[in-house]
Structure formats: structure tokens, C-alpha cells
Amino acid sequence: MKIVVYGAGVMAQYVKESVINSGNEFVGLIDPLGNGDFKNLKENDVDFDAIIDFSHFSLLEDVLEAGINKKVPVLIATTGHSEAQIKEIEEASKQIPIIKATNTSVGVNIVNEIVAFATKLLKDFDIEIVEKHHNRKIDAPSGTANTLLEIVKENLDSNGKDYRTVYGREGHSKRAEKEIGVHAIRGGNIVGEHTVIYAKNDEIIEIKHEALSRKMFSDGAVRAAEFLFGKKAGLYTMKDVLGL
């Protein structure tokens, strides 16, 4: 399978390596700023079978247009998309197979399933989500933390509609009932760490995932692209990739 990668940053380089190591053919990096192999696909006649996007949410239209024009699957691994952009992705999935993943790690997606199960059993516990990333990460909370928040809410009574989300804490008021705390930490070269904390009375349960290298994300991305190859148009998930 011939794969092009949108982006020319650190993650894109990891994906390039994972594509090559997987036995697939790496076609090139697409970067409008000129740091990749191509600035765009409109001015270059490039043959490819799939797109992996690790660029920036502002390039979504270019990514989707390239996928639709070539009728190839697209894995979108960028985060920070607006609601309008999410709708664009949904519309594009009517024409080509797409995965929109906030995290392509196998382990993180397994953790998502564990959190869903744990939340159902621990509804009366205080729940807090803490994520840590390097000091260059732009969006906060991370897309993975937001996904964990959605999963927690989905598994609470009334889909969490009675719960209030608190982002960070300051002031002099105690924690109220039916709150879900979400906290973002930025520093150094932290690859990524996500923890869901359940606390009640004299006990604490933590479900944690720590990334030691970005390679786990790039390997998962290639696995997702391979899954999409040959699929019918539609919006798929990493759960589909992993058979969860």
C-alpha cells in the first residue's frame, strides 16, 4: 500500500518510519510550508492508496479534498477540530472511508474500554481526569482527555447530563457533587500521560496510560490505514481497527 503523510513535524517523521518498517510504501510528506516532500497534492501528480494526517486542523479541507479526489481512505489523527469541521468529516465519510482518531495508540484505546467499564461500577466516586504533555502541545485539554471525558459521561446516569465539568481548579470553594475535573499539565518533553482517578472515602482507584515514545502512535496510525484500505465509505473508529 502506498501511503502519503500530511505534516512534517516530529510525529510525521515517526509515521514515515512506521510506514517503511511495516512493509508499505512511503510516498512522501505533504507540508504547505515547504518542509516536506511536497507542498500540496494539487500541483503534483502523486500516486497513493491512503492518507495519514498528522498535520494541523487548519489543513482539514486540503486533506479531505485529496482523499475524495483520489477516492482513497483517510486517517485523521490531528485534534482541535471545530464542530463545523467535524461535520465536514462526517460529510466526506459518505464518499470515502475515514477514521477520526484523537489517539492512535492501541493501549489508549484499550484504556478507553476499561474506563467505560469502571465508570459504570464507580458512579458514586469522585472522578478526575489528568493529562500531561510536552510544552509544545497547542490544544488543552488533549483530544485523548476529551475522549475520556466523553466516555465517562456516557457511562454515568443520564449520560452525564447532570454532571458539571470543571477545567482546573482555583478559588476557595470545595469540590461539589456531580463534578468531573479535567486538568492539563504542560512541561518538558512529556510524550503523553493520561490518568482517570476514582476517589471515595478511604480508597482511590487510578487507570493510567503513559506513552514512553511517539512510535506507539505512529505504529497504530499505520495499522489504522491498513484497516481502512478496501473498506466502503463510512466513518470508522479505532475500536473497529482493534475489533473491540
JSON list of C-alpha atoms in Angstrom, two decimals, residues 25-183:
[
{"chain": "A", "resi": 25, "resn": "GLU", "atom": "CA", "xyz": [5.49, 2.16, 0.51]},
{"chain": "A", "resi": 26, "resn": "PHE", "atom": "CA", "xyz": [6.11, 5.66, 1.85]},
{"chain": "A", "resi": 27, "resn": "VAL", "atom": "CA", "xyz": [5.24, 8.20, -0.87]},
{"chain": "A", "resi": 28, "resn": "GLY", "atom": "CA", "xyz": [6.11, 11.47, 0.86]},
{"chain": "A", "resi": 29, "resn": "LEU", "atom": "CA", "xyz": [5.36, 14.17, 3.43]},
{"chain": "A", "resi": 30, "resn": "ILE", "atom": "CA", "xyz": [2.85, 16.86, 2.46]},
{"chain": "A", "resi": 31, "resn": "ASP", "atom": "CA", "xyz": [3.54, 20.27, 4.04]},
{"chain": "A", "resi": 32, "resn": "PRO", "atom": "CA", "xyz": [2.25, 23.63, 2.74]},
{"chain": "A", "resi": 33, "resn": "LEU", "atom": "CA", "xyz": [5.16, 25.40, 4.49]},
{"chain": "A", "resi": 34, "resn": "GLY", "atom": "CA", "xyz": [7.64, 23.59, 2.28]},
{"chain": "A", "resi": 35, "resn": "ASN", "atom": "CA", "xyz": [9.24, 21.41, 4.94]},
{"chain": "A", "resi": 36, "resn": "GLY", "atom": "CA", "xyz": [8.03, 18.17, 3.40]},
{"chain": "A", "resi": 37, "resn": "ASP", "atom": "CA", "xyz": [8.49, 16.36, 0.10]},
{"chain": "A", "resi": 38, "resn": "PHE", "atom": "CA", "xyz": [5.52, 18.17, -1.46]},
{"chain": "A", "resi": 39, "resn": "LYS", "atom": "CA", "xyz": [3.74, 21.43, -0.62]},
{"chain": "A", "resi": 40, "resn": "ASN", "atom": "CA", "xyz": [0.41, 20.01, -1.77]},
{"chain": "A", "resi": 41, "resn": "LEU", "atom": "CA", "xyz": [-1.09, 17.26, -3.91]},
{"chain": "A", "resi": 42, "resn": "LYS", "atom": "CA", "xyz": [-2.88, 19.57, -6.35]},
{"chain": "A", "resi": 43, "resn": "GLU", "atom": "CA", "xyz": [0.28, 20.56, -8.19]},
{"chain": "A", "resi": 44, "resn": "ASN", "atom": "CA", "xyz": [1.93, 17.15, -8.03]},
{"chain": "A", "resi": 45, "resn": "ASP", "atom": "CA", "xyz": [0.76, 14.01, -9.80]},
{"chain": "A", "resi": 46, "resn": "VAL", "atom": "CA", "xyz": [1.35, 11.59, -6.94]},
{"chain": "A", "resi": 47, "resn": "ASP", "atom": "CA", "xyz": [0.01, 8.06, -6.82]},
{"chain": "A", "resi": 48, "resn": "PHE", "atom": "CA", "xyz": [-1.09, 6.82, -3.37]},
{"chain": "A", "resi": 49, "resn": "ASP", "atom": "CA", "xyz": [-3.59, 4.49, -1.70]},
{"chain": "A", "resi": 50, "resn": "ALA", "atom": "CA", "xyz": [-4.15, 6.15, 1.68]},
{"chain": "A", "resi": 51, "resn": "ILE", "atom": "CA", "xyz": [-3.57, 9.37, 3.63]},
{"chain": "A", "resi": 52, "resn": "ILE", "atom": "CA", "xyz": [-2.40, 9.66, 7.23]},
{"chain": "A", "resi": 53, "resn": "ASP", "atom": "CA", "xyz": [-2.93, 13.16, 8.62]},
{"chain": "A", "resi": 54, "resn": "PHE", "atom": "CA", "xyz": [-0.68, 14.34, 11.44]},
{"chain": "A", "resi": 55, "resn": "SER", "atom": "CA", "xyz": [-0.59, 17.98, 10.37]},
{"chain": "A", "resi": 56, "resn": "HIS", "atom": "CA", "xyz": [-2.87, 20.71, 11.77]},
{"chain": "A", "resi": 57, "resn": "PHE", "atom": "CA", "xyz": [-6.65, 21.05, 11.97]},
{"chain": "A", "resi": 58, "resn": "SER", "atom": "CA", "xyz": [-6.48, 24.11, 9.69]},
{"chain": "A", "resi": 59, "resn": "LEU", "atom": "CA", "xyz": [-5.48, 21.82, 6.80]},
{"chain": "A", "resi": 60, "resn": "LEU", "atom": "CA", "xyz": [-8.56, 19.62, 7.09]},
{"chain": "A", "resi": 61, "resn": "GLU", "atom": "CA", "xyz": [-10.15, 20.80, 3.84]},
{"chain": "A", "resi": 62, "resn": "ASP", "atom": "CA", "xyz": [-6.96, 20.04, 1.88]},
{"chain": "A", "resi": 63, "resn": "VAL", "atom": "CA", "xyz": [-6.71, 16.59, 3.44]},
{"chain": "A", "resi": 64, "resn": "LEU", "atom": "CA", "xyz": [-10.35, 15.70, 2.73]},
{"chain": "A", "resi": 65, "resn": "GLU", "atom": "CA", "xyz": [-10.20, 17.11, -0.80]},
{"chain": "A", "resi": 66, "resn": "ALA", "atom": "CA", "xyz": [-7.14, 14.99, -1.59]},
{"chain": "A", "resi": 67, "resn": "GLY", "atom": "CA", "xyz": [-8.82, 11.87, -0.25]},
{"chain": "A", "resi": 68, "resn": "ILE", "atom": "CA", "xyz": [-12.05, 12.45, -2.14]},
{"chain": "A", "resi": 69, "resn": "ASN", "atom": "CA", "xyz": [-10.30, 13.34, -5.43]},
{"chain": "A", "resi": 70, "resn": "LYS", "atom": "CA", "xyz": [-8.23, 10.15, -5.32]},
{"chain": "A", "resi": 71, "resn": "LYS", "atom": "CA", "xyz": [-11.02, 8.10, -3.72]},
{"chain": "A", "resi": 72, "resn": "VAL", "atom": "CA", "xyz": [-8.65, 6.80, -1.04]},
{"chain": "A", "resi": 73, "resn": "PRO", "atom": "CA", "xyz": [-9.13, 6.32, 2.73]},
{"chain": "A", "resi": 74, "resn": "VAL", "atom": "CA", "xyz": [-8.03, 8.98, 5.21]},
{"chain": "A", "resi": 75, "resn": "LEU", "atom": "CA", "xyz": [-6.86, 8.63, 8.81]},
{"chain": "A", "resi": 76, "resn": "ILE", "atom": "CA", "xyz": [-7.21, 11.97, 10.62]},
{"chain": "A", "resi": 77, "resn": "ALA", "atom": "CA", "xyz": [-5.01, 11.94, 13.71]},
{"chain": "A", "resi": 78, "resn": "THR", "atom": "CA", "xyz": [-4.94, 15.69, 14.32]},
{"chain": "A", "resi": 79, "resn": "THR", "atom": "CA", "xyz": [-7.01, 17.24, 17.12]},
{"chain": "A", "resi": 80, "resn": "GLY", "atom": "CA", "xyz": [-8.59, 20.61, 17.87]},
{"chain": "A", "resi": 81, "resn": "HIS", "atom": "CA", "xyz": [-11.23, 20.50, 15.12]},
{"chain": "A", "resi": 82, "resn": "SER", "atom": "CA", "xyz": [-14.29, 22.72, 15.43]},
{"chain": "A", "resi": 83, "resn": "GLU", "atom": "CA", "xyz": [-17.83, 21.38, 15.36]},
{"chain": "A", "resi": 84, "resn": "ALA", "atom": "CA", "xyz": [-18.14, 22.63, 11.79]},
{"chain": "A", "resi": 85, "resn": "GLN", "atom": "CA", "xyz": [-15.04, 20.70, 10.80]},
{"chain": "A", "resi": 86, "resn": "ILE", "atom": "CA", "xyz": [-16.35, 17.55, 12.46]},
{"chain": "A", "resi": 87, "resn": "LYS", "atom": "CA", "xyz": [-19.43, 17.89, 10.25]},
{"chain": "A", "resi": 88, "resn": "GLU", "atom": "CA", "xyz": [-17.16, 18.23, 7.20]},
{"chain": "A", "resi": 89, "resn": "ILE", "atom": "CA", "xyz": [-15.50, 14.97, 8.16]},
{"chain": "A", "resi": 90, "resn": "GLU", "atom": "CA", "xyz": [-18.89, 13.28, 8.55]},
{"chain": "A", "resi": 91, "resn": "GLU", "atom": "CA", "xyz": [-19.97, 14.52, 5.12]},
{"chain": "A", "resi": 92, "resn": "ALA", "atom": "CA", "xyz": [-16.72, 13.37, 3.50]},
{"chain": "A", "resi": 93, "resn": "SER", "atom": "CA", "xyz": [-17.15, 9.92, 5.04]},
{"chain": "A", "resi": 94, "resn": "LYS", "atom": "CA", "xyz": [-20.16, 9.45, 2.78]},
{"chain": "A", "resi": 95, "resn": "GLN", "atom": "CA", "xyz": [-17.71, 9.31, -0.12]},
{"chain": "A", "resi": 96, "resn": "ILE", "atom": "CA", "xyz": [-14.57, 7.69, 1.32]},
{"chain": "A", "resi": 97, "resn": "PRO", "atom": "CA", "xyz": [-13.63, 5.61, 4.39]},
{"chain": "A", "resi": 98, "resn": "ILE", "atom": "CA", "xyz": [-12.34, 7.81, 7.24]},
{"chain": "A", "resi": 99, "resn": "ILE", "atom": "CA", "xyz": [-11.11, 7.34, 10.78]},
{"chain": "A", "resi": 100, "resn": "LYS", "atom": "CA", "xyz": [-11.05, 10.41, 13.05]},
{"chain": "A", "resi": 101, "resn": "ALA", "atom": "CA", "xyz": [-8.87, 9.37, 15.98]},
{"chain": "A", "resi": 102, "resn": "THR", "atom": "CA", "xyz": [-7.87, 11.50, 18.97]},
{"chain": "A", "resi": 103, "resn": "ASN", "atom": "CA", "xyz": [-5.29, 8.84, 19.78]},
{"chain": "A", "resi": 104, "resn": "THR", "atom": "CA", "xyz": [-3.96, 6.03, 17.59]},
{"chain": "A", "resi": 105, "resn": "SER", "atom": "CA", "xyz": [-2.26, 4.11, 20.40]},
{"chain": "A", "resi": 106, "resn": "VAL", "atom": "CA", "xyz": [-3.51, 0.54, 20.87]},
{"chain": "A", "resi": 107, "resn": "GLY", "atom": "CA", "xyz": [-3.05, 0.87, 24.62]},
{"chain": "A", "resi": 108, "resn": "VAL", "atom": "CA", "xyz": [-5.00, 4.11, 24.92]},
{"chain": "A", "resi": 109, "resn": "ASN", "atom": "CA", "xyz": [-7.94, 2.64, 23.06]},
{"chain": "A", "resi": 110, "resn": "ILE", "atom": "CA", "xyz": [-7.91, -0.37, 25.38]},
{"chain": "A", "resi": 111, "resn": "VAL", "atom": "CA", "xyz": [-7.85, 2.05, 28.33]},
{"chain": "A", "resi": 112, "resn": "ASN", "atom": "CA", "xyz": [-10.94, 3.74, 26.89]},
{"chain": "A", "resi": 113, "resn": "GLU", "atom": "CA", "xyz": [-12.80, 0.44, 27.16]},
{"chain": "A", "resi": 114, "resn": "ILE", "atom": "CA", "xyz": [-11.56, -0.12, 30.72]},
{"chain": "A", "resi": 115, "resn": "VAL", "atom": "CA", "xyz": [-12.68, 3.39, 31.75]},
{"chain": "A", "resi": 116, "resn": "ALA", "atom": "CA", "xyz": [-16.13, 2.80, 30.28]},
{"chain": "A", "resi": 117, "resn": "PHE", "atom": "CA", "xyz": [-16.48, -0.40, 32.33]},
{"chain": "A", "resi": 118, "resn": "ALA", "atom": "CA", "xyz": [-15.04, 1.11, 35.52]},
{"chain": "A", "resi": 119, "resn": "THR", "atom": "CA", "xyz": [-17.28, 4.19, 35.38]},
{"chain": "A", "resi": 120, "resn": "LYS", "atom": "CA", "xyz": [-20.40, 2.06, 35.33]},
{"chain": "A", "resi": 121, "resn": "LEU", "atom": "CA", "xyz": [-19.25, 0.41, 38.57]},
{"chain": "A", "resi": 122, "resn": "LEU", "atom": "CA", "xyz": [-17.91, 3.57, 40.26]},
{"chain": "A", "resi": 123, "resn": "LYS", "atom": "CA", "xyz": [-20.64, 6.12, 39.56]},
{"chain": "A", "resi": 124, "resn": "ASP", "atom": "CA", "xyz": [-20.73, 7.33, 43.16]},
{"chain": "A", "resi": 125, "resn": "PHE", "atom": "CA", "xyz": [-16.97, 8.05, 43.24]},
{"chain": "A", "resi": 126, "resn": "ASP", "atom": "CA", "xyz": [-15.43, 11.48, 42.60]},
{"chain": "A", "resi": 127, "resn": "ILE", "atom": "CA", "xyz": [-13.93, 11.38, 39.11]},
{"chain": "A", "resi": 128, "resn": "GLU", "atom": "CA", "xyz": [-10.99, 13.45, 37.90]},
{"chain": "A", "resi": 129, "resn": "ILE", "atom": "CA", "xyz": [-9.04, 13.29, 34.62]},
{"chain": "A", "resi": 130, "resn": "VAL", "atom": "CA", "xyz": [-5.41, 14.43, 34.47]},
{"chain": "A", "resi": 131, "resn": "GLU", "atom": "CA", "xyz": [-3.33, 14.65, 31.31]},
{"chain": "A", "resi": 132, "resn": "LYS", "atom": "CA", "xyz": [0.34, 15.60, 30.85]},
{"chain": "A", "resi": 133, "resn": "HIS", "atom": "CA", "xyz": [2.13, 16.58, 27.65]},
{"chain": "A", "resi": 134, "resn": "HIS", "atom": "CA", "xyz": [5.24, 18.36, 26.40]},
{"chain": "A", "resi": 135, "resn": "ASN", "atom": "CA", "xyz": [5.46, 22.14, 26.49]},
{"chain": "A", "resi": 136, "resn": "ARG", "atom": "CA", "xyz": [4.93, 22.46, 22.72]},
{"chain": "A", "resi": 137, "resn": "LYS", "atom": "CA", "xyz": [1.44, 20.95, 22.62]},
{"chain": "A", "resi": 138, "resn": "ILE", "atom": "CA", "xyz": [-1.07, 23.53, 21.44]},
{"chain": "A", "resi": 139, "resn": "ASP", "atom": "CA", "xyz": [-4.50, 22.27, 22.50]},
{"chain": "A", "resi": 140, "resn": "ALA", "atom": "CA", "xyz": [-5.59, 21.72, 26.10]},
{"chain": "A", "resi": 141, "resn": "PRO", "atom": "CA", "xyz": [-7.08, 19.51, 27.32]},
{"chain": "A", "resi": 142, "resn": "SER", "atom": "CA", "xyz": [-5.72, 16.96, 24.90]},
{"chain": "A", "resi": 143, "resn": "GLY", "atom": "CA", "xyz": [-8.00, 15.23, 22.44]},
{"chain": "A", "resi": 144, "resn": "THR", "atom": "CA", "xyz": [-7.47, 12.00, 24.35]},
{"chain": "A", "resi": 145, "resn": "ALA", "atom": "CA", "xyz": [-8.54, 13.64, 27.63]},
{"chain": "A", "resi": 146, "resn": "ASN", "atom": "CA", "xyz": [-11.67, 14.98, 25.95]},
{"chain": "A", "resi": 147, "resn": "THR", "atom": "CA", "xyz": [-12.42, 11.49, 24.64]},
{"chain": "A", "resi": 148, "resn": "LEU", "atom": "CA", "xyz": [-12.00, 10.07, 28.16]},
{"chain": "A", "resi": 149, "resn": "LEU", "atom": "CA", "xyz": [-14.38, 12.76, 29.45]},
{"chain": "A", "resi": 150, "resn": "GLU", "atom": "CA", "xyz": [-16.97, 11.77, 26.84]},
{"chain": "A", "resi": 151, "resn": "ILE", "atom": "CA", "xyz": [-16.60, 8.10, 27.78]},
{"chain": "A", "resi": 152, "resn": "VAL", "atom": "CA", "xyz": [-17.01, 8.87, 31.48]},
{"chain": "A", "resi": 153, "resn": "LYS", "atom": "CA", "xyz": [-20.15, 10.91, 30.84]},
{"chain": "A", "resi": 154, "resn": "GLU", "atom": "CA", "xyz": [-21.64, 8.28, 28.55]},
{"chain": "A", "resi": 155, "resn": "ASN", "atom": "CA", "xyz": [-21.40, 5.73, 31.34]},
{"chain": "A", "resi": 156, "resn": "LEU", "atom": "CA", "xyz": [-22.90, 7.87, 34.09]},
{"chain": "A", "resi": 157, "resn": "ASP", "atom": "CA", "xyz": [-26.63, 8.18, 34.75]},
{"chain": "A", "resi": 158, "resn": "SER", "atom": "CA", "xyz": [-28.46, 10.21, 32.07]},
{"chain": "A", "resi": 159, "resn": "ASN", "atom": "CA", "xyz": [-25.24, 10.25, 30.01]},
{"chain": "A", "resi": 160, "resn": "GLY", "atom": "CA", "xyz": [-23.70, 12.64, 32.50]},
{"chain": "A", "resi": 161, "resn": "LYS", "atom": "CA", "xyz": [-26.16, 15.44, 31.78]},
{"chain": "A", "resi": 162, "resn": "ASP", "atom": "CA", "xyz": [-26.45, 16.19, 35.50]},
{"chain": "A", "resi": 163, "resn": "TYR", "atom": "CA", "xyz": [-22.68, 16.47, 35.87]},
{"chain": "A", "resi": 164, "resn": "ARG", "atom": "CA", "xyz": [-20.65, 19.67, 35.62]},
{"chain": "A", "resi": 165, "resn": "THR", "atom": "CA", "xyz": [-17.18, 19.65, 34.05]},
{"chain": "A", "resi": 166, "resn": "VAL", "atom": "CA", "xyz": [-14.57, 21.73, 35.86]},
{"chain": "A", "resi": 167, "resn": "TYR", "atom": "CA", "xyz": [-11.37, 22.56, 33.95]},
{"chain": "A", "resi": 168, "resn": "GLY", "atom": "CA", "xyz": [-8.63, 23.12, 36.51]},
{"chain": "A", "resi": 169, "resn": "ARG", "atom": "CA", "xyz": [-9.37, 24.39, 40.00]},
{"chain": "A", "resi": 170, "resn": "GLU", "atom": "CA", "xyz": [-8.80, 27.67, 41.80]},
{"chain": "A", "resi": 171, "resn": "GLY", "atom": "CA", "xyz": [-10.51, 29.71, 44.50]},
{"chain": "A", "resi": 172, "resn": "HIS", "atom": "CA", "xyz": [-11.84, 28.71, 47.89]},
{"chain": "A", "resi": 173, "resn": "SER", "atom": "CA", "xyz": [-14.86, 26.50, 47.23]},
{"chain": "A", "resi": 174, "resn": "LYS", "atom": "CA", "xyz": [-14.86, 22.80, 47.95]},
{"chain": "A", "resi": 175, "resn": "ARG", "atom": "CA", "xyz": [-15.50, 20.18, 45.29]},
{"chain": "A", "resi": 176, "resn": "ALA", "atom": "CA", "xyz": [-19.22, 19.97, 44.59]},
{"chain": "A", "resi": 177, "resn": "GLU", "atom": "CA", "xyz": [-21.13, 16.76, 44.00]},
{"chain": "A", "resi": 178, "resn": "LYS", "atom": "CA", "xyz": [-21.53, 15.58, 40.43]},
{"chain": "A", "resi": 179, "resn": "GLU", "atom": "CA", "xyz": [-18.42, 17.31, 39.14]},
{"chain": "A", "resi": 180, "resn": "ILE", "atom": "CA", "xyz": [-15.86, 15.88, 36.76]},
{"chain": "A", "resi": 181, "resn": "GLY", "atom": "CA", "xyz": [-12.49, 17.58, 36.98]},
{"chain": "A", "resi": 182, "resn": "VAL", "atom": "CA", "xyz": [-10.21, 17.82, 33.94]},
{"chain": "A", "resi": 183, "resn": "HIS", "atom": "CA", "xyz": [-6.63, 19.03, 34.33]}
]
